[in-house]
């Protein structure tokens, strides 16, 4: 295949991926979970100019290192719109991950293998969902993929890659360090050196010829890894140890111990069994996961052929799976860093697999069933009043008289089925168009319809209307409340128990009752409050809120 055609295919793939991944950006504010927290931390960094120690309200936020928040802030510096900026790091990271997967596949195998590997990543429901959310995972996946990419370019040999490439090895180690200061687990990229050492000892095919007198060059990789971490860690530690601020030292201790070692070894939430990630791969990696039963025999043959180009990335993915499975705390997105390397190992075989009649039948069945589910659920909700319609409309603050959400679901299903009917003789193209339409229409439509409730924007606007010009003191608040607050606000700690927050808020309110009001979560409203004198604000994210003035708390002590 000539270079011009290869460039065209890559261009159209990346263009389609960009449209699918970018659809909906700017149409909504941050939604729980996680998005409002990260956007709020980034906004407070920007407003305060304090970039070393993240804050959530008045409290230091030690759950995550700050690199992701810096990236959101950098995007805001360019676009000057938080509703756009908070999603840009995920979009950029996802596009970079696709390109890295393609380019490594091209170098190790061929252009077509690299393209199919990138398609495999994009054709994964978990990747699509995470790429369209402002969570840290797409960014850390990008850094880990860059780390693995750099190491693989150094130690593997393919038709377009002769190796060794020490600079790429050092870049890979540096990227792993950046992953550490984004979510702590960036070091996983370095695990690729473990199966590499074993394969080199066993003299597998596909490895670059590296001399035996390169100890200082290998050691420089550790320096590059530590240098990336030191970009933030060094000034943060120096400041924490010399500022005399007890909060800074507490932040350092919690970040290094509770949020890393303790969270991994003795997780206090999201506990799951050892085998938890296997059904995640089978279900959340659809439709890419459909190809794995046909790819598995090819991997067996590659093992027998001792092909390191296939098994080095695959062995690394297995190590990542074991690493996260060993921890009692598990969430579905933890294994997302595996995906690019699994797709890379499948890339040389996917062109043949997608031509199999059995695979195409499974793919068509999956897409048609999805289309029928969306169409059927949407029409059923429009024509009848099923319990799921009533529940969802109540939980999401939707007008029961409006069927916009259900028409949207029906339109998604109808568009999918129409695409499959139009391209009935080309299952791959029909499925690609149908799934692309689903992602674009569903994410864009729900962004418009659900944003007032999911972002808490509507309830904060109503709270401000009730409070007038008074300062709102937030009690039992969530990050989206402070992020979407209109006008002056005060908070009394985020992690403090509700009764402690309410007591502090009560003292604060009585200091200037004419110019202050409390904005209180229903569960945090003390029994002493006279609810007949409090003002109900409404609900957001299944939580009810009140505005309370001095008259309503007159009986409180």
Coordinates of C-alpha atoms in Angstrom, one line a residue:
X1 CA 0.0 0.0 0.0
X2 CA 1.4 3.4 -1.0
X3 CA 2.2 6.0 1.6
X4 CA -0.5 8.4 0.4
X5 CA -3.2 5.9 0.9
X6 CA -1.9 5.0 4.4
X7 CA -2.0 8.7 5.4
X8 CA -5.5 9.0 4.1
X9 CA -6.7 6.0 6.1
X10 CA -5.1 7.3 9.2
X11 CA -6.5 10.8 8.7
X12 CA -10.0 9.6 8.3
X13 CA -9.7 7.3 11.3
X14 CA -8.5 10.1 13.5
X15 CA -11.1 12.5 12.1
X16 CA -13.9 10.1 12.8
X17 CA -12.5 9.4 16.3
X18 CA -12.3 13.1 17.0
X19 CA -15.9 13.7 16.0
X20 CA -17.1 10.8 18.1
X21 CA -15.0 11.7 21.2
X22 CA -15.5 15.5 21.0
X23 CA -19.3 15.4 20.6
X24 CA -21.1 17.1 23.4
X25 CA -18.1 19.1 24.7
X26 CA -19.4 22.6 25.8
X27 CA -23.0 21.4 26.1
X28 CA -22.8 20.5 29.8
X29 CA -21.1 21.4 33.1
X30 CA -19.2 18.7 35.2
X31 CA -21.4 15.9 36.5
X32 CA -20.9 13.5 39.5
X33 CA -19.1 11.4 40.2
X34 CA -15.6 12.9 40.2
X35 CA -16.0 15.6 37.5
X36 CA -17.2 18.4 39.8
X37 CA -14.5 17.6 42.3
X38 CA -11.7 17.8 39.8
X39 CA -13.1 20.8 38.0
X40 CA -13.5 22.6 41.4
X41 CA -10.0 21.8 42.5
X42 CA -8.6 23.1 39.2
X43 CA -10.8 26.3 39.4
X44 CA -9.6 27.0 43.0
X45 CA -6.0 26.5 41.8
X46 CA -6.6 29.0 39.1
X47 CA -8.4 31.5 41.3
X48 CA -5.9 31.3 44.2
X49 CA -2.7 30.8 42.2
X50 CA -1.8 27.9 44.7
X51 CA -0.7 25.1 42.4
X52 CA 1.3 22.8 44.8
X53 CA -1.5 22.0 47.3
X54 CA -4.9 21.3 45.8
X55 CA -8.0 22.5 47.8
X56 CA -11.6 21.5 47.9
X57 CA -13.3 24.5 49.5
X58 CA -11.2 25.4 52.6
X59 CA -9.8 21.9 53.0
X60 CA -6.7 20.5 51.3
X61 CA -7.5 17.7 48.8
X62 CA -5.0 14.9 49.1
X63 CA -6.8 12.1 47.3
X64 CA -4.9 12.6 44.0
X65 CA -1.7 14.2 42.8
X66 CA -2.2 17.5 41.0
X67 CA -1.1 17.0 37.4
X68 CA -4.6 16.4 36.0
X69 CA -5.8 19.6 37.7
X70 CA -2.9 21.5 36.1
X71 CA -4.0 20.2 32.7
X72 CA -7.5 21.4 33.3
X73 CA -6.2 24.8 34.3
X74 CA -3.9 24.9 31.3
X75 CA -6.9 24.2 29.0
X76 CA -8.9 26.9 30.7
X77 CA -6.0 29.3 30.1
X78 CA -6.5 28.7 26.4
X79 CA -10.3 28.5 26.0
X80 CA -11.4 30.6 29.0
X81 CA -14.5 28.4 29.5
X82 CA -14.7 25.9 32.3
X83 CA -17.5 23.9 30.6
X84 CA -15.1 23.3 27.7
X85 CA -11.8 23.1 29.5
X86 CA -12.7 20.4 32.0
X87 CA -13.2 17.8 29.2
X88 CA -10.3 18.8 27.0
X89 CA -7.6 16.8 28.9
X90 CA -9.6 13.6 28.4
X91 CA -10.2 14.3 24.7
X92 CA -6.5 15.1 24.0
X93 CA -5.3 12.1 26.0
X94 CA -7.8 9.7 24.2
X95 CA -6.6 11.0 20.8
X96 CA -3.0 10.6 21.8
X97 CA -3.6 7.1 23.0
X98 CA -5.2 6.1 19.7
X99 CA -2.2 7.6 17.8
X100 CA 0.4 5.8 20.0
X101 CA -1.4 2.5 19.6
X102 CA -1.5 2.9 15.8
X103 CA 2.1 4.1 15.5
X104 CA 3.5 1.3 17.7
X105 CA 1.5 -1.3 15.7
X106 CA 2.8 0.2 12.4
X107 CA 6.4 0.0 13.6
X108 CA 6.1 -3.5 15.0
X109 CA 3.9 -5.1 12.3
X110 CA 2.4 -3.0 9.5
X111 CA 0.2 0.1 8.8
X112 CA -2.9 -2.1 8.6
X113 CA -2.1 -3.9 11.9
X114 CA -1.6 -0.6 13.6
X115 CA -4.8 0.8 12.3
X116 CA -6.8 -2.2 13.4
X117 CA -5.2 -2.0 16.8
X118 CA -6.3 1.6 17.2
X119 CA -9.8 0.7 15.9
X120 CA -9.9 -2.0 18.6
X121 CA -9.2 0.6 21.3
X122 CA -11.9 3.0 19.9
X123 CA -14.4 0.1 19.6
X124 CA -14.5 -0.4 23.3
X125 CA -17.4 0.9 25.3
X126 CA -15.2 1.6 28.4
X127 CA -12.7 3.6 26.4
X128 CA -15.5 5.7 24.8
X129 CA -17.2 6.4 28.1
X130 CA -14.1 7.4 29.9
X131 CA -12.8 9.5 27.1
X132 CA -16.0 11.5 27.3
X133 CA -15.7 12.1 31.0
X134 CA -13.5 14.4 33.0
X135 CA -11.9 11.7 35.1
X136 CA -8.2 11.1 35.5
X137 CA -8.2 7.7 33.9
X138 CA -7.9 8.7 30.2
X139 CA -5.0 10.9 31.1
X140 CA -3.2 8.3 33.1
X141 CA -3.9 5.7 30.4
X142 CA -2.2 8.1 27.9
X143 CA 0.9 8.5 30.1
X144 CA 1.1 4.8 30.7
X145 CA 0.6 4.0 27.0
X146 CA 3.4 6.6 26.2
X147 CA 5.6 4.9 28.7
X148 CA 5.0 1.4 27.3
X149 CA 5.4 2.9 23.7
X150 CA 8.8 4.4 24.6
X151 CA 10.1 1.2 26.2
X152 CA 8.6 -1.0 23.4
X153 CA 10.3 1.1 20.7
X154 CA 13.5 0.5 22.5
X155 CA 13.4 -3.2 23.1
X156 CA 11.3 -4.6 20.2
X157 CA 12.2 -5.0 16.6
X158 CA 9.8 -4.9 13.7
X159 CA 9.7 -4.2 9.9
X160 CA 9.8 -0.4 10.6
X161 CA 11.8 -0.5 13.8
X162 CA 15.3 -1.7 14.2
X163 CA 16.1 -0.6 17.8
X164 CA 17.6 0.1 20.2
X165 CA 16.3 3.6 20.8
X166 CA 17.6 4.8 24.1
X167 CA 15.9 8.2 23.8
X168 CA 12.5 6.6 23.5
X169 CA 13.3 4.4 26.5
X170 CA 14.1 7.5 28.6
X171 CA 10.9 9.3 27.3
X172 CA 8.9 6.2 28.2
X173 CA 10.3 6.3 31.8
X174 CA 9.7 10.0 32.0
X175 CA 6.1 9.5 30.9
X176 CA 5.7 6.8 33.6
X177 CA 6.7 9.4 36.1
X178 CA 4.1 11.9 34.8
X179 CA 1.6 9.1 35.2
X180 CA 2.6 8.8 38.9
X181 CA 1.8 12.5 39.5
X182 CA -1.5 12.2 37.7
X183 CA -2.9 9.1 39.5
X184 CA -0.1 7.2 41.2
X185 CA -0.1 4.1 39.0
X186 CA 1.9 5.5 36.2
X187 CA 4.8 3.3 37.3
X188 CA 2.9 0.3 35.8
X189 CA 4.5 1.2 32.4
X190 CA 7.9 0.1 33.9
X191 CA 6.5 -3.4 34.5
X192 CA 7.2 -4.1 30.8
X193 CA 10.8 -4.5 31.7
X194 CA 9.9 -7.7 33.7
X195 CA 8.6 -9.8 30.8
X196 CA 11.3 -8.2 28.5
X197 CA 14.1 -9.5 30.9
X198 CA 12.6 -13.0 30.8
X199 CA 12.1 -13.1 27.0
X200 CA 15.6 -11.8 26.5
X201 CA 16.9 -14.6 28.8
X202 CA 14.9 -17.1 26.8
X203 CA 16.1 -15.6 23.5
X204 CA 12.6 -14.8 22.0
X205 CA 12.3 -13.5 18.5
X206 CA 11.5 -9.8 17.8
X207 CA 13.8 -8.3 20.5
X208 CA 16.2 -5.6 19.6
X209 CA 19.9 -6.4 19.9
X210 CA 21.1 -4.5 22.9
X211 CA 24.7 -4.5 24.1
X212 CA 25.7 -5.9 27.5
X213 CA 27.6 -2.7 28.6
X214 CA 24.7 -0.2 28.9
X215 CA 24.1 -0.2 32.7
X216 CA 24.4 3.6 32.9
X217 CA 21.8 4.0 30.1
X218 CA 19.4 1.7 31.8
X219 CA 19.9 3.6 35.0
X220 CA 19.2 6.9 33.3
X221 CA 15.7 5.6 32.8
X222 CA 15.2 5.5 36.6
X223 CA 16.5 9.1 36.7
X224 CA 14.0 10.2 34.0
X225 CA 11.2 8.5 35.9
X226 CA 12.2 10.3 39.2
X227 CA 12.8 13.6 37.4
X228 CA 9.2 13.7 36.2
X229 CA 7.8 13.0 39.7
X230 CA 10.2 15.6 41.1
X231 CA 8.6 18.3 38.9
X232 CA 5.9 18.5 41.6
X233 CA 7.0 16.3 44.4
X234 CA 10.2 18.2 45.2
X235 CA 8.8 21.7 45.6
X236 CA 5.7 20.3 47.4
X237 CA 7.8 18.4 50.0
X238 CA 10.2 21.4 50.5
X239 CA 7.2 23.7 51.0
X240 CA 5.4 21.2 53.3
X241 CA 8.5 20.7 55.5
X242 CA 9.6 24.4 55.7
X243 CA 6.3 26.3 55.7
X244 CA 5.4 25.4 59.3
X245 CA 1.8 24.7 58.2
X246 CA 0.5 21.6 59.9
X247 CA -2.0 21.1 57.1
X248 CA 0.7 20.8 54.6
X249 CA 2.4 18.1 56.6
X250 CA -0.9 16.3 57.0
X251 CA -1.5 16.5 53.3
X252 CA 1.9 15.0 52.6
X253 CA 1.3 12.1 55.0
X254 CA -2.2 11.3 53.6
X255 CA -1.1 11.4 50.0
X256 CA 2.0 9.2 50.5
X257 CA 0.4 6.6 52.8
X258 CA -3.4 6.5 53.0
X259 CA -4.0 7.4 49.4
X260 CA -1.3 5.0 48.0
X261 CA -0.1 2.0 50.0
X262 CA -3.1 1.8 52.3
X263 CA -5.6 2.3 49.5
X264 CA -4.0 -0.5 47.5
X265 CA -3.3 -3.0 50.3
X266 CA -6.3 -2.4 52.6
X267 CA -8.9 -0.6 50.5
X268 CA -11.8 0.7 52.6
X269 CA -14.3 0.9 49.7
X270 CA -15.1 -0.6 46.3
X271 CA -14.1 -4.0 47.6
X272 CA -14.5 -6.8 45.0
X273 CA -13.5 -10.4 44.5
X274 CA -10.3 -11.4 42.7
X275 CA -12.0 -12.3 39.5
X276 CA -14.0 -9.0 39.3
X277 CA -12.2 -7.7 36.1
X278 CA -12.9 -10.7 33.9
X279 CA -16.6 -9.9 33.4
X280 CA -15.6 -6.3 33.0
X281 CA -13.4 -7.2 30.0
X282 CA -16.1 -9.4 28.6
X283 CA -18.8 -6.8 28.9
X284 CA -17.4 -3.3 29.1
X285 CA -14.9 -3.9 26.3
X286 CA -17.6 -4.6 23.8
X287 CA -17.6 -4.7 20.8
X288 CA -13.8 -5.2 20.8
X289 CA -14.2 -8.1 23.2
X290 CA -16.2 -10.0 20.6
X291 CA -13.0 -10.5 18.6
X292 CA -11.0 -12.0 21.5
X293 CA -12.3 -15.7 21.2
X294 CA -11.0 -15.6 17.6
X295 CA -7.8 -13.9 18.5
X296 CA -6.9 -16.2 21.4
X297 CA -5.7 -19.1 19.1
X298 CA -3.5 -16.7 17.2
X299 CA -1.9 -15.6 20.5
X300 CA -1.3 -19.3 21.3
X301 CA 0.5 -19.7 18.0
X302 CA 2.5 -16.5 18.7
X303 CA 3.6 -18.0 22.1
X304 CA 4.8 -21.1 20.4
X305 CA 6.6 -19.0 17.8
X306 CA 8.2 -17.0 20.7
X307 CA 7.1 -13.8 19.1
X308 CA 8.0 -11.0 21.6
X309 CA 6.2 -8.4 19.4
X310 CA 2.9 -10.0 20.4
X311 CA 3.6 -11.4 23.8
X312 CA 5.6 -8.6 25.4
X313 CA 2.7 -6.1 25.3
X314 CA 0.3 -9.0 26.1
X315 CA 2.4 -10.2 29.1
X316 CA 2.5 -6.6 30.4
X317 CA -1.3 -6.4 30.2
X318 CA -1.5 -9.6 32.2
X319 CA 0.8 -8.2 34.9
X320 CA -1.4 -5.1 35.1
X321 CA -4.5 -7.3 35.5
X322 CA -2.8 -9.3 38.3
X323 CA -1.7 -6.1 40.0
X324 CA -5.2 -4.7 40.2
X325 CA -6.8 -8.0 40.9
X326 CA -4.6 -8.5 43.9
X327 CA -5.9 -5.4 45.6
X328 CA -9.3 -5.8 47.5
X329 CA -10.4 -2.4 46.2
X330 CA -11.4 -2.5 42.5
X331 CA -13.3 -0.2 40.1
X332 CA -14.0 -1.1 36.5
X333 CA -11.9 1.7 35.0
X334 CA -8.7 0.5 36.8
X335 CA -7.8 -2.0 34.0
X336 CA -8.3 0.5 31.2
X337 CA -4.5 0.9 30.8
X338 CA -4.4 -2.7 29.6
X339 CA -6.6 -2.0 26.6
X340 CA -4.1 -0.4 24.1
X341 CA -1.6 -3.2 24.6
X342 CA -4.2 -5.9 24.3
X343 CA -5.5 -4.3 21.1
X344 CA -1.9 -4.0 19.9
X345 CA -1.3 -7.7 20.4
X346 CA -4.6 -8.4 18.5
X347 CA -3.8 -5.9 15.7
X348 CA -2.0 -8.3 13.3
X349 CA -5.0 -10.7 13.4
X350 CA -8.0 -8.4 13.5
X351 CA -8.3 -7.9 9.7
X352 CA -8.7 -11.7 9.4
X353 CA -11.0 -12.0 12.4
X354 CA -13.5 -9.4 11.2
X355 CA -13.9 -11.3 8.0
X356 CA -15.1 -14.3 9.8
X357 CA -18.8 -15.0 9.3
X358 CA -19.3 -15.9 13.0
X359 CA -17.7 -12.7 14.2
X360 CA -19.8 -10.6 11.9
X361 CA -23.0 -12.4 12.9
X362 CA -22.2 -11.7 16.6
X363 CA -21.4 -8.0 15.8
X364 CA -24.6 -7.5 13.9
X365 CA -26.6 -9.2 16.6
X366 CA -25.1 -7.0 19.3
X367 CA -25.8 -3.7 17.4
X368 CA -29.3 -4.8 16.4
X369 CA -30.2 -5.8 19.9
X370 CA -28.9 -2.4 21.2
X371 CA -30.9 -0.6 18.6
X372 CA -34.1 -2.5 19.5
X373 CA -33.6 -1.9 23.2
X374 CA -33.2 1.9 22.7
X375 CA -36.1 2.1 20.3
X376 CA -38.3 -0.1 22.4
X377 CA -37.6 1.6 25.7
X378 CA -38.0 5.1 24.2
X379 CA -41.4 4.3 22.5
X380 CA -42.7 2.4 25.5
X381 CA -41.9 5.4 27.8
X382 CA -43.6 7.8 25.3
X383 CA -46.7 5.7 24.8
X384 CA -47.1 4.4 28.4
X385 CA -46.0 5.4 31.8
X386 CA -43.8 2.6 33.0
X387 CA -42.2 2.6 36.4
X388 CA -38.7 3.2 35.0
X389 CA -39.9 6.4 33.3
X390 CA -41.4 7.8 36.5
X391 CA -38.4 6.9 38.5
X392 CA -35.8 8.4 36.1
X393 CA -37.8 11.6 35.6
X394 CA -38.1 12.0 39.4
X395 CA -34.5 11.3 40.0
X396 CA -33.2 13.6 37.2
X397 CA -35.6 16.5 37.7
X398 CA -37.3 16.1 34.3
X399 CA -40.6 17.5 33.5
X400 CA -43.1 14.6 33.5
X401 CA -45.0 16.4 30.7
X402 CA -42.0 16.3 28.4
X403 CA -41.0 13.1 26.6
X404 CA -37.8 14.7 25.2
X405 CA -35.5 12.1 26.8
X406 CA -37.5 9.2 25.6
X407 CA -37.8 10.5 22.1
X408 CA -34.0 10.9 22.2
X409 CA -33.6 7.2 23.1
X410 CA -36.0 6.1 20.4
X411 CA -34.2 8.3 17.9
X412 CA -30.9 6.6 18.8
X413 CA -32.4 3.2 18.4
X414 CA -34.1 4.1 15.1
X415 CA -30.9 5.6 13.7
X416 CA -28.9 2.5 14.6
X417 CA -31.4 0.1 13.0
X418 CA -31.6 2.4 9.9
X419 CA -27.8 2.3 9.5
X420 CA -27.7 -1.5 9.8
X421 CA -30.5 -1.8 7.2
X422 CA -28.8 0.6 4.8
X423 CA -25.4 -1.2 5.0
X424 CA -26.9 -4.7 5.5
X425 CA -24.4 -6.1 3.1
X426 CA -21.5 -4.5 4.9
X427 CA -21.7 -5.5 8.6
X428 CA -18.6 -3.6 9.6
X429 CA -19.5 -0.3 8.1
X430 CA -23.1 -0.5 9.2
X431 CA -22.0 -1.4 12.8
X432 CA -19.4 1.4 12.8
X433 CA -22.0 4.0 11.7
X434 CA -24.7 2.7 14.0
X435 CA -22.4 2.8 17.1
X436 CA -21.0 6.2 16.2
X437 CA -24.5 7.6 15.8
X438 CA -25.4 6.2 19.2
X439 CA -22.4 7.8 21.0
X440 CA -22.8 11.2 19.2
X441 CA -26.5 11.5 19.6
X442 CA -26.9 10.0 23.1
X443 CA -24.0 11.9 24.7
X444 CA -24.9 15.2 23.1
X445 CA -28.6 14.9 23.7
X446 CA -28.4 13.9 27.4
X447 CA -25.8 16.7 27.9
X448 CA -28.5 19.2 27.0
X449 CA -31.5 17.5 28.7
X450 CA -29.9 16.4 32.0
X451 CA -27.4 19.1 32.7
X452 CA -29.5 21.4 34.9
X453 CA -30.2 18.6 37.3
X454 CA -26.9 16.6 37.1
X455 CA -24.6 19.6 37.4
X456 CA -26.7 21.1 40.3
X457 CA -26.8 24.4 38.2
X458 CA -30.6 24.7 38.5
X459 CA -30.8 24.1 42.3
X460 CA -27.9 26.6 42.9
X461 CA -29.7 29.2 40.8
X462 CA -32.9 28.6 42.8
X463 CA -31.0 28.8 46.0
X464 CA -29.5 32.2 45.0
X465 CA -32.9 33.5 44.0
X466 CA -34.2 32.6 47.5
X467 CA -31.2 34.0 49.3
X468 CA -31.1 37.3 47.4
X469 CA -27.8 39.1 48.0
X470 CA -27.0 37.2 51.2
X471 CA -23.9 35.0 51.5
X472 CA -24.8 31.3 51.3
X473 CA -23.2 29.0 53.9
X474 CA -23.0 25.4 52.5
X475 CA -23.8 22.5 54.9
X476 CA -23.7 18.9 53.7
X477 CA -22.5 20.2 50.3
X478 CA -21.1 18.3 47.3
X479 CA -18.5 19.7 45.0
X480 CA -21.0 20.5 42.3
X481 CA -22.8 22.9 44.7
X482 CA -19.7 25.0 45.3
X483 CA -18.7 24.8 41.7
X484 CA -22.1 26.0 40.4
X485 CA -22.8 28.4 43.3
X486 CA -23.9 31.9 42.2
X487 CA -22.7 34.8 44.3
X488 CA -20.8 34.7 47.6
X489 CA -20.5 31.5 49.5
X490 CA -18.9 30.0 52.6
X491 CA -18.3 26.4 53.6
X492 CA -17.5 24.7 56.9
X493 CA -15.4 21.8 55.7
X494 CA -16.2 19.0 53.3
X495 CA -15.1 15.9 55.3
X496 CA -16.6 17.2 58.6
X497 CA -19.7 15.3 59.8
X498 CA -23.0 16.9 59.0
X499 CA -23.7 17.9 62.7
X500 CA -20.3 19.6 62.9
X501 CA -20.9 21.5 59.7
X502 CA -24.4 22.6 60.8
X503 CA -23.1 23.7 64.2
X504 CA -20.4 25.8 62.6
X505 CA -22.9 27.2 60.1
X506 CA -25.3 28.1 62.8
X507 CA -22.7 30.1 64.6
X508 CA -21.7 31.8 61.4
X509 CA -25.3 32.6 60.5
X510 CA -26.0 34.3 63.8
X511 CA -23.0 36.5 63.5
X512 CA -24.7 38.4 60.7
X513 CA -28.3 37.1 60.2
X514 CA -29.3 39.9 57.9
X515 CA -26.7 39.1 55.3
X516 CA -26.3 35.3 55.6
X517 CA -28.3 32.2 54.9
X518 CA -27.6 28.5 55.1
X519 CA -27.9 26.2 52.1
X520 CA -28.5 22.8 53.8
X521 CA -28.8 19.2 52.6
X522 CA -32.0 17.7 53.8
X523 CA -30.1 14.9 55.7
X524 CA -28.0 17.6 57.4
X525 CA -30.9 19.7 58.6
X526 CA -31.0 19.5 62.4
X527 CA -34.2 18.5 64.1
X528 CA -34.3 21.9 65.9
X529 CA -34.9 23.7 62.6
X530 CA -38.5 24.9 62.0
X531 CA -39.1 23.6 58.5
X532 CA -42.2 25.6 58.1
X533 CA -40.0 28.7 58.2
X534 CA -37.2 27.2 56.0
X535 CA -37.4 27.4 52.2
X536 CA -37.3 24.2 50.2
X537 CA -35.0 24.7 47.2
X538 CA -35.6 21.5 45.3
X539 CA -33.6 18.5 44.4
X540 CA -30.4 17.7 42.4
X541 CA -28.8 14.3 42.0
X542 CA -31.5 12.7 44.2
X543 CA -30.7 15.1 47.1
X544 CA -33.1 17.7 48.6
X545 CA -31.9 21.1 49.7
X546 CA -33.2 24.0 51.9
X547 CA -32.4 27.6 52.4
X548 CA -32.5 28.5 56.1
X549 CA -32.5 31.9 57.7
X550 CA -32.2 33.0 61.4
X551 CA -35.9 32.7 62.0
X552 CA -35.9 29.0 61.0
X553 CA -33.1 28.2 63.5
X554 CA -34.5 30.3 66.4
X555 CA -35.1 27.2 68.4
X556 CA -31.6 25.8 67.9
X557 CA -29.0 25.9 70.7

